[in-house]
Short mmCIF file of C-alpha atoms in Angstrom, two decimals:
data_model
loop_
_atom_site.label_atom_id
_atom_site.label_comp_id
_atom_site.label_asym_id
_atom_site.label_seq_id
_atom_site.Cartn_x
_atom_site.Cartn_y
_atom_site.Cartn_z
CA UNK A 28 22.86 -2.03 -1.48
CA UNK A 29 19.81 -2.49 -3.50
CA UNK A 30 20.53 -1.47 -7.13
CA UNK A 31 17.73 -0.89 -10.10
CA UNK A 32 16.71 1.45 -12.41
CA UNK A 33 13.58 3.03 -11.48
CA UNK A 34 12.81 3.52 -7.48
CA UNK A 35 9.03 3.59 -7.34
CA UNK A 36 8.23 5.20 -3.71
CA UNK A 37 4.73 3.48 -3.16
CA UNK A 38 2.59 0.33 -3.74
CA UNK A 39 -0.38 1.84 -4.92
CA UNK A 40 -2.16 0.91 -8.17
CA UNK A 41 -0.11 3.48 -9.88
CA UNK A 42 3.38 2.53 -8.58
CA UNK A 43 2.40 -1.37 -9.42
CA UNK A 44 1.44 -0.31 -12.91
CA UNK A 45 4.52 1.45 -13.78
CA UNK A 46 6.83 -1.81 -13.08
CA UNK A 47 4.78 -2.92 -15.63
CA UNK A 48 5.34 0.07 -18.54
CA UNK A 49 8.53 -0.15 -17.13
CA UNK A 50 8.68 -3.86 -17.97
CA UNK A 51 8.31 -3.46 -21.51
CA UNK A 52 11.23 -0.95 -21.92
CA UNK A 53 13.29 -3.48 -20.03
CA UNK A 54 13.82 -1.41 -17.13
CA UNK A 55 14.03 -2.85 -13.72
CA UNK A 56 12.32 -1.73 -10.62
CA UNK A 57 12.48 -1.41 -7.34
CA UNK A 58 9.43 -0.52 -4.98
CA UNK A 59 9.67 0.84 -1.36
CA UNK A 60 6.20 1.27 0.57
CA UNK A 61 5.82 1.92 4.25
CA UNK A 62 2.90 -0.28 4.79
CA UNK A 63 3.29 -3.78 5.36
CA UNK A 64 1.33 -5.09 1.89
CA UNK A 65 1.01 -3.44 -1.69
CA UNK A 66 -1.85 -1.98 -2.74
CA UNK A 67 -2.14 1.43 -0.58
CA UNK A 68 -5.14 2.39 0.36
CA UNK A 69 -6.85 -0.14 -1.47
CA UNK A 70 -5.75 -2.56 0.12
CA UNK A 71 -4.83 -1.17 3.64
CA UNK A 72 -8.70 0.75 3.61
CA UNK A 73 -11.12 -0.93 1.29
CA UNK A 74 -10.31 -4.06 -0.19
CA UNK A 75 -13.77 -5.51 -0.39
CA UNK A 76 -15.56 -1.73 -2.03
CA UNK A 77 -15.80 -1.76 -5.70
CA UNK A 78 -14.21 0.63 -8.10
CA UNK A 79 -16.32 1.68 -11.05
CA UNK A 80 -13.60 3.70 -13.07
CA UNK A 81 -11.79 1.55 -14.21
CA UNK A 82 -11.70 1.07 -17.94
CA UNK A 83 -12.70 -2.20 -19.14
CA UNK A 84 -14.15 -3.52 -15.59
CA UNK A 85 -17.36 -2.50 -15.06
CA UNK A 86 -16.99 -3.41 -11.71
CA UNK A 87 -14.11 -4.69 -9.57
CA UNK A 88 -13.04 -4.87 -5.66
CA UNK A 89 -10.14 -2.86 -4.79
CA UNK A 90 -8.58 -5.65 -3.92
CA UNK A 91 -8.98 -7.86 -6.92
CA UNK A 92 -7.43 -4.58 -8.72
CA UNK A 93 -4.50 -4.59 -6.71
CA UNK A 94 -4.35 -8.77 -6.94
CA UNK A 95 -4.98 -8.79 -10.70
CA UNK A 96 -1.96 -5.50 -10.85
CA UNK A 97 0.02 -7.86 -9.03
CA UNK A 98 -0.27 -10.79 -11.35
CA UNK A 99 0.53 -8.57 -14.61
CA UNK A 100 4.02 -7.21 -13.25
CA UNK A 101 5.26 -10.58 -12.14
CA UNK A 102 6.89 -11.74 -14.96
CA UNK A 103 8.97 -8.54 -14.52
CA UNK A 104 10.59 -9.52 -11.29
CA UNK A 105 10.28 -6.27 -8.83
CA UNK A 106 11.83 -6.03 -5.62
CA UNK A 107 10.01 -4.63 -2.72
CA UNK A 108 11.08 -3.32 0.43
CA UNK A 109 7.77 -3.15 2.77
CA UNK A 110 6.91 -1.63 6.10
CA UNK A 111 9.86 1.09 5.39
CA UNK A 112 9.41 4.37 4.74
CA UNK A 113 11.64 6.55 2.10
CA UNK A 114 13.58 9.22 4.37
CA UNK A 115 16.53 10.75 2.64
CA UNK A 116 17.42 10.89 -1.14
CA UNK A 117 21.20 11.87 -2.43
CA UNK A 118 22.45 12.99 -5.52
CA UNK A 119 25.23 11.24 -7.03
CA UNK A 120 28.11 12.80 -9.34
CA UNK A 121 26.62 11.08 -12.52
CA UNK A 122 23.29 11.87 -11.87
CA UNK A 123 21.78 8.76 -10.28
CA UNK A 124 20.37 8.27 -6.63
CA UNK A 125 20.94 6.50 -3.63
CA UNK A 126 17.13 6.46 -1.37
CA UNK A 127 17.83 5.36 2.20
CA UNK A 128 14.81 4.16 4.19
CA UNK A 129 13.61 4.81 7.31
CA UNK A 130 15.38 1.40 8.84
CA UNK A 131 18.50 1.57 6.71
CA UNK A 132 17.99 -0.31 3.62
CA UNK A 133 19.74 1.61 0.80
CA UNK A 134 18.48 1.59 -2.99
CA UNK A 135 20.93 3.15 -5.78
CA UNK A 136 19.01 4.21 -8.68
CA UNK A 137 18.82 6.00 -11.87
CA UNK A 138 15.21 7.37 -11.41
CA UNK A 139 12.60 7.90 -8.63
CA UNK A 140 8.91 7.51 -9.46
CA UNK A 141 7.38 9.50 -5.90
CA UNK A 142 3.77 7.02 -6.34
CA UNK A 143 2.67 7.76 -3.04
CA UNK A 144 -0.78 8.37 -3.04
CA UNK A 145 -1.81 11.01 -0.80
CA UNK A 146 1.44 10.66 0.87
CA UNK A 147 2.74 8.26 3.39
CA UNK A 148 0.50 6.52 5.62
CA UNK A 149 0.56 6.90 9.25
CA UNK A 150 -2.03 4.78 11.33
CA UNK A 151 -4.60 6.84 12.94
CA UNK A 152 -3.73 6.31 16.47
CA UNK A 153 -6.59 6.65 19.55
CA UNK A 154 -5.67 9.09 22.01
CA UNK A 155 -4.67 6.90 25.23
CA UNK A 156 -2.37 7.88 27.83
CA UNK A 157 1.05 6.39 27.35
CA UNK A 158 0.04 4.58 23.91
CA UNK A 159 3.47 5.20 22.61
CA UNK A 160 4.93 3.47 25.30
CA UNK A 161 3.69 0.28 24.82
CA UNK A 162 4.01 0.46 20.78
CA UNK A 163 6.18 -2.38 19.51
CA UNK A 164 5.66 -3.91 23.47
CA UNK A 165 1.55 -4.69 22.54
CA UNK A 166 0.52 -1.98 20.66
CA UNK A 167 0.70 -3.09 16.94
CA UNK A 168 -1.30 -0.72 14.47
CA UNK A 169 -0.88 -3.02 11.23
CA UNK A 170 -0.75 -7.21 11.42
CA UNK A 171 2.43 -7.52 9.41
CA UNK A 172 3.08 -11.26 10.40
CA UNK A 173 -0.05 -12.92 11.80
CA UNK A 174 2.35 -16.03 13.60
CA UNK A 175 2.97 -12.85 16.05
CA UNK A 176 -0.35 -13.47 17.51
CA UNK A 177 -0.26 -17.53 17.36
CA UNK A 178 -1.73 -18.79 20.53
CA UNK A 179 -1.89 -14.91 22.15
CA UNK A 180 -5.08 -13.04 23.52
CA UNK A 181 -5.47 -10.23 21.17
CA UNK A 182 -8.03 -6.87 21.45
CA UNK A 183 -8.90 -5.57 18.01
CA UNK A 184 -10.52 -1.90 17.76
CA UNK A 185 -12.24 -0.43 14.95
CA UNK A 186 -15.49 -1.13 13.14
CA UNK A 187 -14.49 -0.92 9.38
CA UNK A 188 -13.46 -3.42 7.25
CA UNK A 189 -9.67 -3.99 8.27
CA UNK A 190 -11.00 -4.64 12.09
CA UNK A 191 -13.53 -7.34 10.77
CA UNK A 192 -11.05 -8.79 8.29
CA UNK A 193 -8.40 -9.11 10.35
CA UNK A 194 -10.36 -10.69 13.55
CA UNK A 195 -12.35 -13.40 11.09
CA UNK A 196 -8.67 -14.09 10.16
CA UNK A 197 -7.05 -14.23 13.36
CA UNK A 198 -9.81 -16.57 15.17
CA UNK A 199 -7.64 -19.14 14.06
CA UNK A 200 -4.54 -18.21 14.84
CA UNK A 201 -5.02 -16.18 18.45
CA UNK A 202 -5.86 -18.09 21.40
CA UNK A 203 -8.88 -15.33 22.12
CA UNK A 204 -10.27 -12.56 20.07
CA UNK A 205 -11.96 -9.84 21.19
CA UNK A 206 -13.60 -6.99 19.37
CA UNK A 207 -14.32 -3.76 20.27
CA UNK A 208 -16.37 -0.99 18.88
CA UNK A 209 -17.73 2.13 19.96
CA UNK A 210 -20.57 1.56 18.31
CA UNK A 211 -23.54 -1.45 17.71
CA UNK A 212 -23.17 -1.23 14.29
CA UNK A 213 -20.18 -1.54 12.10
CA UNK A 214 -19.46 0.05 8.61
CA UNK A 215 -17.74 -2.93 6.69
CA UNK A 216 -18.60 -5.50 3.60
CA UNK A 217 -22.00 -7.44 4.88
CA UNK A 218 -20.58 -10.64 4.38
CA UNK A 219 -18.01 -9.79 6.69
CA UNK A 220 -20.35 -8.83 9.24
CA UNK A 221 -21.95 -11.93 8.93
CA UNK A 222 -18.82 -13.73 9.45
CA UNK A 223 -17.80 -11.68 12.53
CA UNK A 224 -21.71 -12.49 13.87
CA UNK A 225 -20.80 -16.23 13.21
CA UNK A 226 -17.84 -16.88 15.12
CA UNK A 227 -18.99 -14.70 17.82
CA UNK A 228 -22.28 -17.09 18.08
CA UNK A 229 -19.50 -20.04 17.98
CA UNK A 230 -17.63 -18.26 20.26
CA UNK A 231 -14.66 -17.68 18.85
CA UNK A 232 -14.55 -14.00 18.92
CA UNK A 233 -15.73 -11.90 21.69
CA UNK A 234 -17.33 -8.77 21.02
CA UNK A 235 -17.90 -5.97 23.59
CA UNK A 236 -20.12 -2.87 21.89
CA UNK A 237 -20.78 0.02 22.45
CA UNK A 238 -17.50 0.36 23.84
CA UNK A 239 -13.63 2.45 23.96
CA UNK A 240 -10.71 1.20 25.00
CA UNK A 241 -9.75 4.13 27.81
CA UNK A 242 -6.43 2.94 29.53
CA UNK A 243 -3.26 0.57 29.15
CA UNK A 244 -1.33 -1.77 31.75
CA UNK A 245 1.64 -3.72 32.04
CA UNK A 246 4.99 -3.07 33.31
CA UNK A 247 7.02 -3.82 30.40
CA UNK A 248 4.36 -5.19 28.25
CA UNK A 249 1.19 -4.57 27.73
CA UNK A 250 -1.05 -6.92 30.52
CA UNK A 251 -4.32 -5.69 29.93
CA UNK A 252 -6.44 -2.86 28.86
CA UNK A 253 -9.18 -0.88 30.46
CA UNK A 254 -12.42 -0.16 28.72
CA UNK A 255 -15.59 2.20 29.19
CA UNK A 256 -18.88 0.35 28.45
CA UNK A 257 -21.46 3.20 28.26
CA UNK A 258 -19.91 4.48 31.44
CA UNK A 259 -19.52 1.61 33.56
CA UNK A 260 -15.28 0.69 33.42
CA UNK A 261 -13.99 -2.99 32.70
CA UNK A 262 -10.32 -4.58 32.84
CA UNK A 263 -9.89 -7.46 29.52
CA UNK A 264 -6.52 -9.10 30.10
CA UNK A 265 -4.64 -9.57 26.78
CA UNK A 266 -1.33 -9.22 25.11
CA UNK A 267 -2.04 -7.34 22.33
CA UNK A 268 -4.01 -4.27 21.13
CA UNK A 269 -4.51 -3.81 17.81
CA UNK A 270 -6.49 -0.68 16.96
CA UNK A 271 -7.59 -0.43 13.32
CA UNK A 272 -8.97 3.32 12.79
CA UNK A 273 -7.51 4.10 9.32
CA UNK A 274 -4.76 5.84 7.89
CA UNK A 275 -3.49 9.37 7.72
CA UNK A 276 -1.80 10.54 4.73
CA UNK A 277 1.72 12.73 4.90
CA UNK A 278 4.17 13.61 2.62
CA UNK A 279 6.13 13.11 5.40
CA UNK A 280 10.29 13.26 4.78
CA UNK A 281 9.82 13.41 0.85
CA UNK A 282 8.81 17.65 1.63
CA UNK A 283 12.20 17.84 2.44
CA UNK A 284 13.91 16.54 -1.02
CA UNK A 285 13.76 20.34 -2.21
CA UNK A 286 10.83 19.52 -4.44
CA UNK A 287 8.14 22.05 -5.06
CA UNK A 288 4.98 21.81 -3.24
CA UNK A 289 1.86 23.38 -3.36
CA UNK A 290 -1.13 22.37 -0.81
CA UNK A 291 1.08 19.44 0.16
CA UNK A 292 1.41 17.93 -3.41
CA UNK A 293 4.21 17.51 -5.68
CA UNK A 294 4.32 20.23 -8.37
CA UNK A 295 5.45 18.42 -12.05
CA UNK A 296 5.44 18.90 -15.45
CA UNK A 297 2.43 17.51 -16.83
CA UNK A 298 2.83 18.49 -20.48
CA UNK A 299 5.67 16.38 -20.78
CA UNK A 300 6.85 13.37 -18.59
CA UNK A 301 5.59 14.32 -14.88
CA UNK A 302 8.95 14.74 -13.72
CA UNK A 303 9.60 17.20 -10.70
CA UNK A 304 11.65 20.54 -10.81
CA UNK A 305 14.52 17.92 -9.73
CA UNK A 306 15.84 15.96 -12.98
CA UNK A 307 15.26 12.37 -12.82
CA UNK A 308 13.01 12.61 -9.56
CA UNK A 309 9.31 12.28 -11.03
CA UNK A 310 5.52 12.47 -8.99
CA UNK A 311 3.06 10.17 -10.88
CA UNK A 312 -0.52 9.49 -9.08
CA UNK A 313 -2.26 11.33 -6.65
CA UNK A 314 0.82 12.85 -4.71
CA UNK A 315 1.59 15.20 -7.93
CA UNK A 316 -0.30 18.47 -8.86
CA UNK A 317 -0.42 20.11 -11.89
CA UNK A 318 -3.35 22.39 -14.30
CA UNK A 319 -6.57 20.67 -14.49
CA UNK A 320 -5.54 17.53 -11.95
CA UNK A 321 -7.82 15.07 -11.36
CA UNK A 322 -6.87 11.92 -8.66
CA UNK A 323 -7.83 9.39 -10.37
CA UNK A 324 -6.89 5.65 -10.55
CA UNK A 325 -6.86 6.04 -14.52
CA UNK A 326 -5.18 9.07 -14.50
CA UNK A 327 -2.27 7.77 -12.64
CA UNK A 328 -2.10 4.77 -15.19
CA UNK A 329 -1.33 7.60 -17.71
CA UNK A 330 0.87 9.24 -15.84
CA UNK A 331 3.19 6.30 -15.01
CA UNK A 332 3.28 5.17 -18.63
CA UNK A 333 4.86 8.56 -19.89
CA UNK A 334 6.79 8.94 -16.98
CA UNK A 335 8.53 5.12 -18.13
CA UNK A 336 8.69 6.50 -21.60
CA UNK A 337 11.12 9.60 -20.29
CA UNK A 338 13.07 7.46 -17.78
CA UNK A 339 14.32 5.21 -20.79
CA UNK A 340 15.52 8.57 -22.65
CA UNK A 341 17.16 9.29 -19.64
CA UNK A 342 19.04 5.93 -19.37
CA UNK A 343 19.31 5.96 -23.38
CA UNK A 344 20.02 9.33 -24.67
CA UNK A 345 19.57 9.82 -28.07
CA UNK A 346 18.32 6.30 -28.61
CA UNK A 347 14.67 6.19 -30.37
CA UNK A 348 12.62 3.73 -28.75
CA UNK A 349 10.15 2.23 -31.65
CA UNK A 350 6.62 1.72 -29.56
CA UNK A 351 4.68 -1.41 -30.38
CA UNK A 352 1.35 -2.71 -29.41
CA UNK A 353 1.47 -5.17 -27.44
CA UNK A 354 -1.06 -7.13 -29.37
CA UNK A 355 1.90 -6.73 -32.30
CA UNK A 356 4.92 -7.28 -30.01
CA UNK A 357 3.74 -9.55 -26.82
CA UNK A 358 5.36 -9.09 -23.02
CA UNK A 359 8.65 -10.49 -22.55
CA UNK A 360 9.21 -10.93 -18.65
CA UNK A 361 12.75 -10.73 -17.12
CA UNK A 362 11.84 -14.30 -15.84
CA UNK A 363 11.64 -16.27 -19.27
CA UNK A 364 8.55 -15.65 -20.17
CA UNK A 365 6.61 -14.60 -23.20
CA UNK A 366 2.85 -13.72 -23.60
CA UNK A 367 1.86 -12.97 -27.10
CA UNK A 368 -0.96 -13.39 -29.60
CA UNK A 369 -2.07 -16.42 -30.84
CA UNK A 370 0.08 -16.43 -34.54
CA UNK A 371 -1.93 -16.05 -37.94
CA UNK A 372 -2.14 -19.25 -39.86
CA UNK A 373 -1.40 -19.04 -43.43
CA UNK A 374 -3.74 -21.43 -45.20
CA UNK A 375 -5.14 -21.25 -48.15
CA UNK A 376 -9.17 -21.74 -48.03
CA UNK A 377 -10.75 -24.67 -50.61
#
């Protein structure tokens, strides 16, 4: 069993950033996400859009936020569990928590930190007739492990930025890529475009536009997949599908932890600590609600921090935690590490 003092459910900006308040109260954490990378949305939907809110970056790409979040929290040691999904939560006798996921893996915990966005994500799946049969037998909605694919023919769907990413990235690792859009034009970072234009004219990815994927084959596997080109109906033989049309946000099993929700949010207390009406389960981020909400990136920075701040009372009652800059007192990491200021020096001037 995984033991640590703060369960963060969710990767997002928000859950990264509280390891890291955490991390200066010397409180460990754990973080359980059910998509196969941190970073949420921002990584899983726009990686290569720029954020403008963010204080002190007048610009940055979503995923240089979640790659520079990533880099401040190391010295502080998380674990993550990834590609698992939070499903049931029990009390214990002295007030702490045991999370099991959806695949098992059990976390024991003082406090949960619910960071999950707009919920959990789901992949947005295309309506084909027995799709969920071949799931886990072809069908793959995220690229979890890219060696999967080493030396396979693989169909990619979608024409955002996760179906160009991923087929620039897999033209060197899949035997044959094909792409396929329902539309000439695609909605995605021009560069990537570019590069998708590229290997096609090198031929290393195939593209077939305007064009849906209509029908699935294969016995026990999928074989090959039928398509609809502007009404005229083609067979591509290939071993896997991969169809990238976004994500779908759900609270999913954390509606039924007997937390209150309103217009499928988490009600908390926002003039204290953000904790739910369950003590020592909090909602920080998006997923919470409260007077005058606003879901923002910023906000849920704010929101973690305090939240941090109450789960050390909880863990140390009675004990007054002295806050310092950290300018004044530097980051200690659970590794060995120190960042601080550059010291003074005491010299007199001639």
């Amino acid at each position: 069993m995984i033991t640590t003092d703060i369960l963060i459910i969710g990767a997002g900006p928000t859950g990264l950033f509280a390891v890291f308040e955490a991390g200066l109260l010397k409180l460990k954490c754990h973080i359980i996400d059910a998509l196969p990378q941190p970073g949420g949305q921002l990584a899983e939907l726009y990686p290569k859009k720029p954020i403008f809110d963010i204080p002190g970056f007048p610009e940055v790409l979503a995923g240089d936020l979640v790659h520079n979040l990533m880099e401040q929290i190391k010295q502080f040691q998380p674990g993550f569990t990834l590609g698992e999904r939070a499903e049931t939560i029990d009390k214990q006798e002295d007030g702490t928590f045991i999370v099991t996921s959806d695949k098992g893996t059990k976390i024991h915990c003082n406090s949960v930190a619910i960071a999950g966005g707009l919920g959990s994500f789901e992949p947005r799946k295309p309506i084909i007739e027995d799709i969920e049969f071949y799931e886990d037998k072809g069908v793959e909605y995220f690229v979890k492990n890219p060696e999967q694919f080493r030396n396979k023919r693989i169909v990619i769907a979608g024409g955002g930025d996760s179906a160009l990413d991923w087929s620039i990235f897999l033209s060197n690792v899949a035997s044959e890529v094909t792409l396929i859009h329902r539309r000439n034009e695609f909605r995605g970072a021009l560069d990537s475009v570019e590069k998708v234009q590229e290997l096609k004219h090198a031929g290393k990815i195939k593209l077939v536009t305007p064009a849906e994927v209509v029908g699935l084959n294969g016995a026990e596997h999928l074989e090959s997949i039928d398509i609809d080109i502007e009404g005229a109906h083609q067979k591509i033989e290939t071993d896997y599908l991969i169809p990238l049309f976004g994500l779908t946000p759900k609270l999913g099993p954390i509606a039924n932890w007997g937390l209150e929700i309103e217009k499928n949010a988490i009600k908390v207390d926002n003039s204290l600590d953000y904790q739910t009406n369950v003590p020592g389960i909090y909602a920080i981020g998006d997923v919470n609600t409260y007077p005058g909400k606003l879901k923002l990136i910023l906000c849920g920075f704010h929101e973690a921090t305090l939240m941090c701040q109450s789960v050390y009372q909880r863990m140390n009652p009675g004990k007054k935690y002295v806050m310092k800059y950290t300018t004044v007192s530097g980051v200690d990491g659970f590794d060995g590490t120190r960042k601080e200021a550059e010291k003074a020096v005491v010299k007199s001037i001639d």
